[in-house]
Amino acid sequence: MASLADPILRRRKSRKGQGADFIQKIAMVLAVLLVGAAIFAPLLTPFDPLQQSLLARLRPPLGFERYAAGHIAGTDELGRDVLSRSLYGLRLTLALAFAGAVIGLVIGGLLGLVAGLRRGWAEDVIMSLVDMQIAIPFTLVALLVLALMGSSLTVLIFVLGIAGWEQYARIVRGEVRRIAAQPYLEAARTAGAGPFYTAWRHVLPNLVSPLVVQFTLALSNIVILESTLSFLGLGVQPPQPSLGSMVGLGRDYMPTAPWIVLTPAALIVALTFTVQILGDWLRDRADVRLRER
Amino acid sequence: MLPDPPVLSVKDLRVAFGSVEAVHGLSFDIHRGETLALVGESGSGKSATALSILRLIEREGGRITGGSIRLGGEAPAEITELAPAALRAIRGDRIAMVFQEPMTSLNPVMTIGAQLGETIALHRGLRGRAARAAACAALERVRIPEPDQRLGQYPHELSGGLRQRVMIAMALICEPDVLIADEPTTALDVTTQAEILALIAGLQRDLGMAVLFITHDLGVVSEIADRVVVLKDGDLVEEGRKADLFAAPKSDYARELLAATPRLGDGSPAPLAGAETVLEVRDVVTTYGGGGFFSRRAPVTAVRGVSLTLGRGETLGLVGESGCGKSSLARTVMRLVDPASGEIDLLGTRIDSLDAAALKPHRARIQMVFQDPYAALNPRMAIRDLVTEPAYLHDMVAPAGRDAMARDLLERVGLPADAAERFPHQFSGGQRQRICIARALSVRPQIIVADEAVSALDVSNARRVTDLMARIQREEGVSFLFISHDIAVVERVSHRIAVMYKGEIVEQGETSQVLHAPRHAYTRRLLAAVPRADIAPTAGPQVPGGNNALEGRRVPVVTPL
């Protein structure tokens, strides 16, 4: 009964039985399609994403007037195939977003763990860093770093990684402090457990749920940050396509050639949707408290 | 026996949570000036019934699926059919409720005055000066000293007992026909509990309201009730006058419940002669805080020079109110906090100054069972891992052998072996406490420290757990340091008793000696406050200092109308 007293658990539990699985199945299929498309982009795409064709500029997708044979999703202002560029862009965006989110998770998670467990001056320093990062608009920092270091993919991944670390750190520190006050940690100590065993066996498993949720949020945020940076010319460098830069550059042609934006935008929506749903699913799977009596 | 029509009449009430029915057709009546006790263990449907009467059950995810709840008096109403607005008019005005947790039932960011004023404004339309005067009168009615000053205070500035008085004042401010009290004293100390029970009884006499008193504690029932309804799994198993129930219970379940209820004076284990000392605590002082460089707070001393010994196969009961330092003493003995001074001698080794590495082998000899079995088990670990964790940490079991060991341990505490596969939330409170005991037993300790280990359990579950402890003691010669605020439970299990008050042990000795001839004034006060689970025809609720102290001050009730 105690677990049912928690309204969030109750909601999640009741939701479990009610056809939420259907949406999760859609998300799983989408995930397979998206990852497959990203990995096998070179095999799937009919055209070279960088190949320009001045004769077939701004052609609409299949089914419209002036459709250019083969360019199913149309062509952009330089006559490049939108579908091919989108799949290559998906590939790059997916890689960037995952690398960035993982870097943030590792940095933020570790610092949060240290802050939560050690307290004292370590906590003060780490939490001041967190406050600083929150106080300064990160886009400014990213612009500065990219302008100074030059815009290479390595620097970009690094910048995207540190973009979200402070959220992980805050969550982990809060959870660790909450868990540290639980009697079962004292019970572990009286059983003879040392600090490392306790952290690994008792604290970490309780961090999985909030971290999964934060990871899915961070992934979506990074996709948006990457598109912002690319739009400003400091992200992925043209002519290389990323989903964000395609949306950014295609914006100018929205009134006359909306298809340039629509395909990559649809992929971004599908990607973030999939990640969110799968994140919820993973969180519920990891939570043994949702199992029936 | 009472000629007037009932003020509240419940007929064939059915309550369901989802597809599970929690109350199966319950009927009872309450008359003016009568106290009806609704008795049952957790899960018996007693709280569901109480919440249904106010139709608050819908907020908890349940619904009334059948039956009627009829409010009598001058303006009769069928509560199950009322519209929300009419329902709100009744809540707090004609039917009021006092909840178990005085801490969480008051809004922490509102002053006492503002919270009392809210009810008056809603039902009586009083505001400003008039509302303040009414609030002040309400506090006076529940005998809160300096009521004018309390109005400006926040809940956290009051003690648990005072907060519960405020809750009662709030419930009574509109002089309801029916007061529902849902375990109002369960979270309180015995001495505070006695005061609150006396207060409710006195107010009932003054106001003539009907009281529906919900509790699991038959001791409390014997203090306050006129009639009793016993519930089990949502069914009424017995209904009758209090005296009849205690003298001659008709149902098996009521008999069982009565037998499980610890009664002061029921006898205790005979003291052991010449038992070898396994634990000796000498002049231990424990302080909290004050250690930090920037900390300006003075350190708080929780344990002040306590000495005690525990013999092999012996149970030493440590009694005292919350905040007296008994848990701090247990934590110090377990080396969860370091003593500021003093010596702890465990089986011939001084463990008070050992570092973590040197201490580890000694931890296997002394294990602890915690108060809250919900919080003491990591919710994300399987029972197998939880039960064998201490043994695993002390290399007493190979990873491959953990499953067999867990099954064996679970069987010893009376749980099915397949419980090993499951997780803590899949068990009830009593079962979890057994799991905690199995966990402690995994390293074959010589001493188990049980800190309020049965306080969170129902009487019959508590009985089973203390019986289990006694069996373990008989079979394996384990010594127990049994810490509890419930003196009747302590009497049942302890060879010797130590009474703790404000960080010191004020009295120590053989159980029967301490309880029959208490030497210290505090022990006498503690004993006087214990509710007796029997028919005491003359004795009403006992208040330390005598009933007259309260009876003499009948506060004139000024009704703001």
GROMACS .gro file of N, CA, C and O in nm, chain A residues 24 208-209 212 277-287:
model
   60
   24GLN      N    1   0.458   0.274  -2.711
   24GLN     CA    2   0.596   0.229  -2.693
   24GLN      C    3   0.640   0.141  -2.811
   24GLN      O    4   0.754   0.149  -2.855
  208VAL      N    5   1.912   0.555  -1.142
  208VAL     CA    6   1.886   0.520  -1.282
  208VAL      C    7   1.765   0.597  -1.337
  208VAL      O    8   1.773   0.660  -1.441
  209SER      N    9   1.655   0.595  -1.261
  209SER     CA   10   1.533   0.657  -1.313
  209SER      C   11   1.551   0.805  -1.346
  209SER      O   12   1.526   0.846  -1.459
  212VAL      N   13   1.786   0.856  -1.651
  212VAL     CA   14   1.728   0.822  -1.781
  212VAL      C   15   1.639   0.936  -1.830
  212VAL      O   16   1.647   0.978  -1.946
  277ILE      N   17   0.982   0.859  -2.545
  277ILE     CA   18   0.897   0.743  -2.512
  277ILE      C   19   0.983   0.627  -2.464
  277ILE      O   20   0.953   0.562  -2.364
  278LEU      N   21   1.093   0.604  -2.535
  278LEU     CA   22   1.179   0.493  -2.494
  278LEU      C   23   1.240   0.520  -2.356
  278LEU      O   24   1.260   0.428  -2.278
  279GLY      N   25   1.267   0.648  -2.327
  279GLY     CA   26   1.320   0.684  -2.196
  279GLY      C   27   1.221   0.648  -2.085
  279GLY      O   28   1.258   0.586  -1.986
  280ASP      N   29   1.095   0.684  -2.105
  280ASP     CA   30   0.992   0.649  -2.007
  280ASP      C   31   0.981   0.498  -1.989
  280ASP      O   32   0.968   0.447  -1.878
  281TRP      N   33   0.987   0.431  -2.102
  281TRP     CA   34   0.975   0.286  -2.099
  281TRP      C   35   1.090   0.224  -2.019
  281TRP      O   36   1.070   0.140  -1.933
  282LEU      N   37   1.213   0.273  -2.048
  282LEU     CA   38   1.332   0.223  -1.978
  282LEU      C   39   1.321   0.250  -1.829
  282LEU      O   40   1.352   0.164  -1.746
  283ARG      N   41   1.276   0.372  -1.794
  283ARG     CA   42   1.265   0.410  -1.653
  283ARG      C   43   1.170   0.316  -1.581
  283ARG      O   44   1.199   0.268  -1.472
  284ASP      N   45   1.055   0.287  -1.646
  284ASP     CA   46   0.959   0.198  -1.580
  284ASP      C   47   1.011   0.055  -1.572
  284ASP      O   48   0.984  -0.016  -1.477
  285ARG      N   49   1.086   0.016  -1.676
  285ARG     CA   50   1.143  -0.118  -1.672
  285ARG      C   51   1.242  -0.131  -1.557
  285ARG      O   52   1.251  -0.234  -1.491
  286ALA      N   53   1.319  -0.023  -1.535
  286ALA     CA   54   1.424  -0.028  -1.433
  286ALA      C   55   1.367  -0.019  -1.293
  286ALA      O   56   1.435  -0.047  -1.196
  287ASP      N   57   1.240   0.020  -1.279
  287ASP     CA   58   1.185   0.044  -1.147
  287ASP      C   59   1.112  -0.080  -1.096
  287ASP      O   60   0.999  -0.108  -1.135
   0.00000   0.00000   0.00000
